[in-house]
């Protein structure tokens, strides 16, 4: 199973505040939808709650240490990231997208095979951060730069990283 992490982060590594996203970037939402549609997506309980309801056309895998946490039919909750990976392997998932938030990125970053990062040219206040991307482990293999416009409030770049060495 391939593990692909997808995140949008600011120059100061901020990714969220008050359990919400902190920018309006329509191109980023579109790319997220294009990459993840039809796939399994793994997230922490807080990110799941920030969505409000499951995203269409994706199977949600949510991790929570609360044994009473439940999810709608067709989606799955696990009490550890390891259990979630075991389940996904068992049901034959080929690509698992790891979609956040901060805790889950911190726990899984260096287990991933590829990172699909949106670098946002801003340094907003926030309470949730993306971990450092270690250049000894990750090689930038693709980059697309975009200016701000009426639908995207900051300039941003879509950056792909592939793992070059095991941590
Ligand atoms: N910019 C982006 O790309 C992006 C993407 C996603 C989210 N975000 C932002 O990130 C913020 C949320 O991130 P967060 O760090 O606060 O929370 P999170 O990572 O979404 O979820 C944390 C929760 O996940 C569960 N959890 C974490 N590690 C676990 C483990 N090893 N085993 C079992 N359960 C585990 C726990 O749930 P319980 O407390 O229920 O046990 C924990 O409280 C929001 O602001 C959101 O908007 C940004």
PDB file of C-alpha atoms and ligand atoms in Angstrom:
ATOM      1  CA  UNK A   1       0.000   0.000   0.000  1.00  0.00           C
ATOM      2  CA  UNK A   2       1.284   3.411  -0.968  1.00  0.00           C
ATOM      3  CA  UNK A   3       0.954   6.142   1.692  1.00  0.00           C
ATOM      4  CA  UNK A   4       0.450   9.624   0.284  1.00  0.00           C
ATOM      5  CA  UNK A   5       0.238  12.630   2.569  1.00  0.00           C
ATOM      6  CA  UNK A   6      -1.648  15.687   1.372  1.00  0.00           C
ATOM      7  CA  UNK A   7      -1.490  19.023   3.193  1.00  0.00           C
ATOM      8  CA  UNK A   8      -1.585  22.781   2.703  1.00  0.00           C
ATOM      9  CA  UNK A   9       0.897  24.640   4.887  1.00  0.00           C
ATOM     10  CA  UNK A  10       1.976  28.217   5.374  1.00  0.00           C
ATOM     11  CA  UNK A  11       5.572  29.511   5.330  1.00  0.00           C
ATOM     12  CA  UNK A  12       5.558  29.267   9.165  1.00  0.00           C
ATOM     13  CA  UNK A  13       4.165  25.689   8.933  1.00  0.00           C
ATOM     14  CA  UNK A  14       0.739  26.746  10.231  1.00  0.00           C
ATOM     15  CA  UNK A  15      -2.038  24.497   8.910  1.00  0.00           C
ATOM     16  CA  UNK A  16      -5.064  25.448  11.006  1.00  0.00           C
ATOM     17  CA  UNK A  17      -6.635  27.460  13.786  1.00  0.00           C
ATOM     18  CA  UNK A  18      -9.640  26.700  16.017  1.00  0.00           C
ATOM     19  CA  UNK A  19     -10.097  23.393  14.142  1.00  0.00           C
ATOM     20  CA  UNK A  20     -10.586  25.166  10.823  1.00  0.00           C
ATOM     21  CA  UNK A  21      -8.629  25.988   7.694  1.00  0.00           C
ATOM     22  CA  UNK A  22      -7.343  29.561   7.572  1.00  0.00           C
ATOM     23  CA  UNK A  23      -7.363  30.577   3.923  1.00  0.00           C
ATOM     24  CA  UNK A  24      -9.535  30.635   0.870  1.00  0.00           C
ATOM     25  CA  UNK A  25      -7.708  28.745  -1.874  1.00  0.00           C
ATOM     26  CA  UNK A  26     -10.184  27.324  -4.308  1.00  0.00           C
ATOM     27  CA  UNK A  27      -7.442  25.732  -6.446  1.00  0.00           C
ATOM     28  CA  UNK A  28      -6.177  23.817  -3.421  1.00  0.00           C
ATOM     29  CA  UNK A  29      -9.642  22.431  -2.634  1.00  0.00           C
ATOM     30  CA  UNK A  30     -10.014  21.409  -6.269  1.00  0.00           C
ATOM     31  CA  UNK A  31      -6.658  19.636  -6.275  1.00  0.00           C
ATOM     32  CA  UNK A  32      -7.519  17.892  -2.994  1.00  0.00           C
ATOM     33  CA  UNK A  33     -10.764  16.674  -4.524  1.00  0.00           C
ATOM     34  CA  UNK A  34      -9.074  15.513  -7.737  1.00  0.00           C
ATOM     35  CA  UNK A  35      -6.328  13.614  -5.913  1.00  0.00           C
ATOM     36  CA  UNK A  36      -8.462  11.953  -3.227  1.00  0.00           C
ATOM     37  CA  UNK A  37     -11.761  11.190  -4.981  1.00  0.00           C
ATOM     38  CA  UNK A  38     -12.435   7.475  -5.221  1.00  0.00           C
ATOM     39  CA  UNK A  39      -9.807   6.704  -2.568  1.00  0.00           C
ATOM     40  CA  UNK A  40      -9.518   5.907   1.116  1.00  0.00           C
ATOM     41  CA  UNK A  41      -8.557   8.937   3.250  1.00  0.00           C
ATOM     42  CA  UNK A  42      -7.119   8.689   6.770  1.00  0.00           C
ATOM     43  CA  UNK A  43      -7.525  11.469   9.333  1.00  0.00           C
ATOM     44  CA  UNK A  44      -7.574  12.308  13.024  1.00  0.00           C
ATOM     45  CA  UNK A  45     -10.866  12.699  14.870  1.00  0.00           C
ATOM     46  CA  UNK A  46     -10.533  16.498  15.029  1.00  0.00           C
ATOM     47  CA  UNK A  47     -10.067  16.870  11.282  1.00  0.00           C
ATOM     48  CA  UNK A  48     -13.056  14.574  10.717  1.00  0.00           C
ATOM     49  CA  UNK A  49     -15.160  16.759  13.014  1.00  0.00           C
ATOM     50  CA  UNK A  50     -13.994  19.891  11.185  1.00  0.00           C
ATOM     51  CA  UNK A  51     -15.409  18.432   7.952  1.00  0.00           C
ATOM     52  CA  UNK A  52     -18.896  18.247   9.457  1.00  0.00           C
ATOM     53  CA  UNK A  53     -19.816  15.208   7.399  1.00  0.00           C
ATOM     54  CA  UNK A  54     -17.978  12.701   5.178  1.00  0.00           C
ATOM     55  CA  UNK A  55     -16.699  14.034   1.868  1.00  0.00           C
ATOM     56  CA  UNK A  56     -18.459  12.501  -1.122  1.00  0.00           C
ATOM     57  CA  UNK A  57     -16.929   9.588  -3.030  1.00  0.00           C
ATOM     58  CA  UNK A  58     -14.219   8.832  -0.465  1.00  0.00           C
ATOM     59  CA  UNK A  59     -13.963   6.168   2.251  1.00  0.00           C
ATOM     60  CA  UNK A  60     -13.061   7.814   5.558  1.00  0.00           C
ATOM     61  CA  UNK A  61     -10.718   6.123   8.011  1.00  0.00           C
ATOM     62  CA  UNK A  62     -10.714   8.019  11.303  1.00  0.00           C
ATOM     63  CA  UNK A  63      -8.468   7.467  14.293  1.00  0.00           C
ATOM     64  CA  UNK A  64      -9.625   8.227  17.823  1.00  0.00           C
ATOM     65  CA  UNK A  65      -8.628   6.833  21.212  1.00  0.00           C
ATOM     66  CA  UNK A  66     -12.249   7.131  22.328  1.00  0.00           C
ATOM     67  CA  UNK A  67     -13.708   3.604  22.120  1.00  0.00           C
ATOM     68  CA  UNK A  68     -17.234   5.070  21.786  1.00  0.00           C
ATOM     69  CA  UNK A  69     -16.365   7.130  18.706  1.00  0.00           C
ATOM     70  CA  UNK A  70     -18.479   5.987  15.784  1.00  0.00           C
ATOM     71  CA  UNK A  71     -18.719   6.917  12.123  1.00  0.00           C
ATOM     72  CA  UNK A  72     -21.422   6.602   9.459  1.00  0.00           C
ATOM     73  CA  UNK A  73     -21.863   3.311   7.630  1.00  0.00           C
ATOM     74  CA  UNK A  74     -19.277   2.755   4.916  1.00  0.00           C
ATOM     75  CA  UNK A  75     -16.581   4.581   6.904  1.00  0.00           C
ATOM     76  CA  UNK A  76     -14.328   3.187   9.635  1.00  0.00           C
ATOM     77  CA  UNK A  77     -12.870   4.226  12.994  1.00  0.00           C
ATOM     78  CA  UNK A  78      -9.766   2.730  14.643  1.00  0.00           C
ATOM     79  CA  UNK A  79      -8.048   3.330  17.951  1.00  0.00           C
ATOM     80  CA  UNK A  80      -4.564   3.564  16.440  1.00  0.00           C
ATOM     81  CA  UNK A  81      -2.883   4.471  13.163  1.00  0.00           C
ATOM     82  CA  UNK A  82      -1.343   0.970  13.048  1.00  0.00           C
ATOM     83  CA  UNK A  83      -4.781  -0.696  13.257  1.00  0.00           C
ATOM     84  CA  UNK A  84      -6.023   1.574  10.491  1.00  0.00           C
ATOM     85  CA  UNK A  85      -3.071   0.590   8.263  1.00  0.00           C
ATOM     86  CA  UNK A  86      -3.650  -3.112   8.977  1.00  0.00           C
ATOM     87  CA  UNK A  87      -7.316  -2.789   7.993  1.00  0.00           C
ATOM     88  CA  UNK A  88      -6.484  -0.895   4.781  1.00  0.00           C
ATOM     89  CA  UNK A  89      -3.883  -3.495   3.797  1.00  0.00           C
ATOM     90  CA  UNK A  90      -6.353  -6.286   4.522  1.00  0.00           C
ATOM     91  CA  UNK A  91      -9.075  -4.841   2.294  1.00  0.00           C
ATOM     92  CA  UNK A  92      -6.560  -4.244  -0.521  1.00  0.00           C
ATOM     93  CA  UNK A  93      -6.256  -0.447  -0.484  1.00  0.00           C
ATOM     94  CA  UNK A  94      -3.532   0.484  -2.985  1.00  0.00           C
ATOM     95  CA  UNK A  95      -3.226   4.183  -2.183  1.00  0.00           C
ATOM     96  CA  UNK A  96      -4.080   5.607   1.225  1.00  0.00           C
ATOM     97  CA  UNK A  97      -4.246   9.411   1.430  1.00  0.00           C
ATOM     98  CA  UNK A  98      -3.316  10.873   4.812  1.00  0.00           C
ATOM     99  CA  UNK A  99      -5.221  14.143   5.105  1.00  0.00           C
ATOM    100  CA  UNK A 100      -4.365  15.473   8.578  1.00  0.00           C
ATOM    101  CA  UNK A 101      -4.458  17.152  10.902  1.00  0.00           C
ATOM    102  CA  UNK A 102      -1.366  18.212  12.801  1.00  0.00           C
ATOM    103  CA  UNK A 103      -1.175  15.224  15.139  1.00  0.00           C
ATOM    104  CA  UNK A 104      -1.645  12.712  12.350  1.00  0.00           C
ATOM    105  CA  UNK A 105       0.861  14.444  10.070  1.00  0.00           C
ATOM    106  CA  UNK A 106       3.381  14.405  12.937  1.00  0.00           C
ATOM    107  CA  UNK A 107       2.858  10.697  13.555  1.00  0.00           C
ATOM    108  CA  UNK A 108       2.885   9.549   9.932  1.00  0.00           C
ATOM    109  CA  UNK A 109       5.083  11.943   7.911  1.00  0.00           C
ATOM    110  CA  UNK A 110       8.135   9.724   7.699  1.00  0.00           C
ATOM    111  CA  UNK A 111       6.095   6.562   7.105  1.00  0.00           C
ATOM    112  CA  UNK A 112       4.774   8.054   3.869  1.00  0.00           C
ATOM    113  CA  UNK A 113       6.021   7.387   0.339  1.00  0.00           C
ATOM    114  CA  UNK A 114       4.998  10.707  -1.187  1.00  0.00           C
ATOM    115  CA  UNK A 115       3.985  14.164   0.021  1.00  0.00           C
ATOM    116  CA  UNK A 116       1.615  16.389  -1.954  1.00  0.00           C
ATOM    117  CA  UNK A 117       2.110  19.772  -0.302  1.00  0.00           C
ATOM    118  CA  UNK A 118       0.498  23.092  -1.071  1.00  0.00           C
ATOM    119  CA  UNK A 119       2.985  25.742   0.051  1.00  0.00           C
ATOM    120  CA  UNK A 120       0.989  28.858   0.859  1.00  0.00           C
ATOM    121  CA  UNK A 121       2.849  32.185   0.637  1.00  0.00           C
ATOM    122  CA  UNK A 122       1.520  33.504   3.955  1.00  0.00           C
ATOM    123  CA  UNK A 123       2.449  33.408   7.649  1.00  0.00           C
ATOM    124  CA  UNK A 124      -0.884  33.450   9.467  1.00  0.00           C
ATOM    125  CA  UNK A 125      -1.551  32.957  13.175  1.00  0.00           C
ATOM    126  CA  UNK A 126      -2.553  29.424  13.996  1.00  0.00           C
ATOM    127  CA  UNK A 127      -2.589  26.686  16.591  1.00  0.00           C
ATOM    128  CA  UNK A 128      -1.773  23.634  14.467  1.00  0.00           C
ATOM    129  CA  UNK A 129       1.480  23.049  12.597  1.00  0.00           C
ATOM    130  CA  UNK A 130       2.991  20.799   9.943  1.00  0.00           C
ATOM    131  CA  UNK A 131       6.219  19.015  10.967  1.00  0.00           C
ATOM    132  CA  UNK A 132       9.548  19.937   9.313  1.00  0.00           C
ATOM    133  CA  UNK A 133      10.177  18.261   5.952  1.00  0.00           C
ATOM    134  CA  UNK A 134      13.698  16.865   6.307  1.00  0.00           C
ATOM    135  CA  UNK A 135      15.662  17.379   3.072  1.00  0.00           C
ATOM    136  CA  UNK A 136      17.790  14.329   3.918  1.00  0.00           C
ATOM    137  CA  UNK A 137      14.631  12.206   3.635  1.00  0.00           C
ATOM    138  CA  UNK A 138      12.524  14.045   1.053  1.00  0.00           C
ATOM    139  CA  UNK A 139      13.374  15.105  -2.487  1.00  0.00           C
ATOM    140  CA  UNK A 140      11.288  17.713  -4.268  1.00  0.00           C
ATOM    141  CA  UNK A 141      10.241  16.097  -7.560  1.00  0.00           C
ATOM    142  CA  UNK A 142       7.623  18.530  -8.820  1.00  0.00           C
ATOM    143  CA  UNK A 143       6.574  22.132  -8.385  1.00  0.00           C
ATOM    144  CA  UNK A 144       3.855  24.331  -9.887  1.00  0.00           C
ATOM    145  CA  UNK A 145       3.763  27.984  -8.815  1.00  0.00           C
ATOM    146  CA  UNK A 146       0.533  30.011  -8.917  1.00  0.00           C
ATOM    147  CA  UNK A 147      -0.155  33.693  -8.241  1.00  0.00           C
ATOM    148  CA  UNK A 148      -2.985  34.919  -6.010  1.00  0.00           C
ATOM    149  CA  UNK A 149      -6.198  35.770  -7.831  1.00  0.00           C
ATOM    150  CA  UNK A 150      -9.839  36.427  -7.038  1.00  0.00           C
ATOM    151  CA  UNK A 151     -10.403  32.785  -5.994  1.00  0.00           C
ATOM    152  CA  UNK A 152      -7.083  32.238  -4.206  1.00  0.00           C
ATOM    153  CA  UNK A 153      -6.182  34.772  -1.559  1.00  0.00           C
ATOM    154  CA  UNK A 154      -2.413  34.059  -1.439  1.00  0.00           C
ATOM    155  CA  UNK A 155       0.161  32.896  -3.997  1.00  0.00           C
ATOM    156  CA  UNK A 156       0.765  29.154  -3.605  1.00  0.00           C
ATOM    157  CA  UNK A 157       2.792  26.274  -5.036  1.00  0.00           C
ATOM    158  CA  UNK A 158       1.875  22.631  -5.463  1.00  0.00           C
ATOM    159  CA  UNK A 159       4.998  20.728  -4.434  1.00  0.00           C
ATOM    160  CA  UNK A 160       5.544  16.967  -4.640  1.00  0.00           C
ATOM    161  CA  UNK A 161       8.175  15.217  -2.525  1.00  0.00           C
ATOM    162  CA  UNK A 162       9.323  11.608  -2.860  1.00  0.00           C
ATOM    163  CA  UNK A 163      11.153   9.728  -0.150  1.00  0.00           C
ATOM    164  CA  UNK A 164      14.861   9.345  -0.879  1.00  0.00           C
ATOM    165  CA  UNK A 165      16.029   7.483   2.228  1.00  0.00           C
ATOM    166  CA  UNK A 166      14.425   5.575   5.051  1.00  0.00           C
ATOM    167  CA  UNK A 167      14.480   7.617   8.297  1.00  0.00           C
TER     168      UNK A 167
HETATM  169  N1  LIG B   1      -3.981  22.692   6.048  1.00  0.00           N
HETATM  170  C1  LIG B   1      -4.241  21.390   5.906  1.00  0.00           C
HETATM  171  O1  LIG B   1      -3.866  20.752   4.922  1.00  0.00           O
HETATM  172  C2  LIG B   1      -5.035  20.695   6.975  1.00  0.00           C
HETATM  173  C3  LIG B   1      -5.477  19.382   6.776  1.00  0.00           C
HETATM  174  C4  LIG B   1      -6.189  18.754   7.788  1.00  0.00           C
HETATM  175  C5  LIG B   1      -6.476  19.444   8.960  1.00  0.00           C
HETATM  176  N2  LIG B   1      -6.031  20.716   9.111  1.00  0.00           N
HETATM  177  C6  LIG B   1      -6.272  21.452  10.354  1.00  0.00           C
HETATM  178  O2  LIG B   1      -5.637  20.771  11.423  1.00  0.00           O
HETATM  179  C7  LIG B   1      -6.366  21.020  12.620  1.00  0.00           C
HETATM  180  C8  LIG B   1      -6.688  19.686  13.276  1.00  0.00           C
HETATM  181  O3  LIG B   1      -5.465  19.022  13.595  1.00  0.00           O
HETATM  182  P1  LIG B   1      -5.168  18.479  15.090  1.00  0.00           P
HETATM  183  O4  LIG B   1      -3.719  18.183  15.186  1.00  0.00           O
HETATM  184  O5  LIG B   1      -5.776  19.418  16.075  1.00  0.00           O
HETATM  185  O6  LIG B   1      -6.062  17.144  15.162  1.00  0.00           O
HETATM  186  P2  LIG B   1      -6.110  15.819  14.252  1.00  0.00           P
HETATM  187  O7  LIG B   1      -4.728  15.320  13.967  1.00  0.00           O
HETATM  188  O8  LIG B   1      -7.033  16.029  13.118  1.00  0.00           O
HETATM  189  O9  LIG B   1      -6.881  14.840  15.241  1.00  0.00           O
HETATM  190  C9  LIG B   1      -6.340  14.583  16.513  1.00  0.00           C
HETATM  191  C10 LIG B   1      -7.136  13.469  17.148  1.00  0.00           C
HETATM  192  O10 LIG B   1      -6.919  12.252  16.451  1.00  0.00           O
HETATM  193  C11 LIG B   1      -6.861  11.176  17.374  1.00  0.00           C
HETATM  194  N3  LIG B   1      -5.518  10.603  17.330  1.00  0.00           N
HETATM  195  C12 LIG B   1      -4.331  11.212  17.065  1.00  0.00           C
HETATM  196  N4  LIG B   1      -3.337  10.325  17.073  1.00  0.00           N
HETATM  197  C13 LIG B   1      -3.900   9.118  17.345  1.00  0.00           C
HETATM  198  C14 LIG B   1      -3.392   7.811  17.486  1.00  0.00           C
HETATM  199  N5  LIG B   1      -2.071   7.543  17.333  1.00  0.00           N
HETATM  200  N6  LIG B   1      -4.245   6.809  17.780  1.00  0.00           N
HETATM  201  C15 LIG B   1      -5.575   7.063  17.920  1.00  0.00           C
HETATM  202  N7  LIG B   1      -6.126   8.277  17.775  1.00  0.00           N
HETATM  203  C16 LIG B   1      -5.288   9.300  17.505  1.00  0.00           C
HETATM  204  C17 LIG B   1      -7.213  11.743  18.738  1.00  0.00           C
HETATM  205  O11 LIG B   1      -8.636  11.693  18.812  1.00  0.00           O
HETATM  206  P3  LIG B   1      -9.412  11.567  20.209  1.00  0.00           P
HETATM  207  O12 LIG B   1      -9.171  12.847  20.942  1.00  0.00           O
HETATM  208  O13 LIG B   1     -10.841  11.344  19.819  1.00  0.00           O
HETATM  209  O14 LIG B   1      -8.803  10.362  20.920  1.00  0.00           O
HETATM  210  C18 LIG B   1      -6.731  13.183  18.596  1.00  0.00           C
HETATM  211  O15 LIG B   1      -7.361  14.080  19.504  1.00  0.00           O
HETATM  212  C19 LIG B   1      -7.588  21.827  12.213  1.00  0.00           C
HETATM  213  O16 LIG B   1      -7.321  23.220  12.394  1.00  0.00           O
HETATM  214  C20 LIG B   1      -7.732  21.532  10.736  1.00  0.00           C
HETATM  215  O17 LIG B   1      -8.413  22.564  10.041  1.00  0.00           O
HETATM  216  C21 LIG B   1      -5.325  21.356   8.145  1.00  0.00           C
END
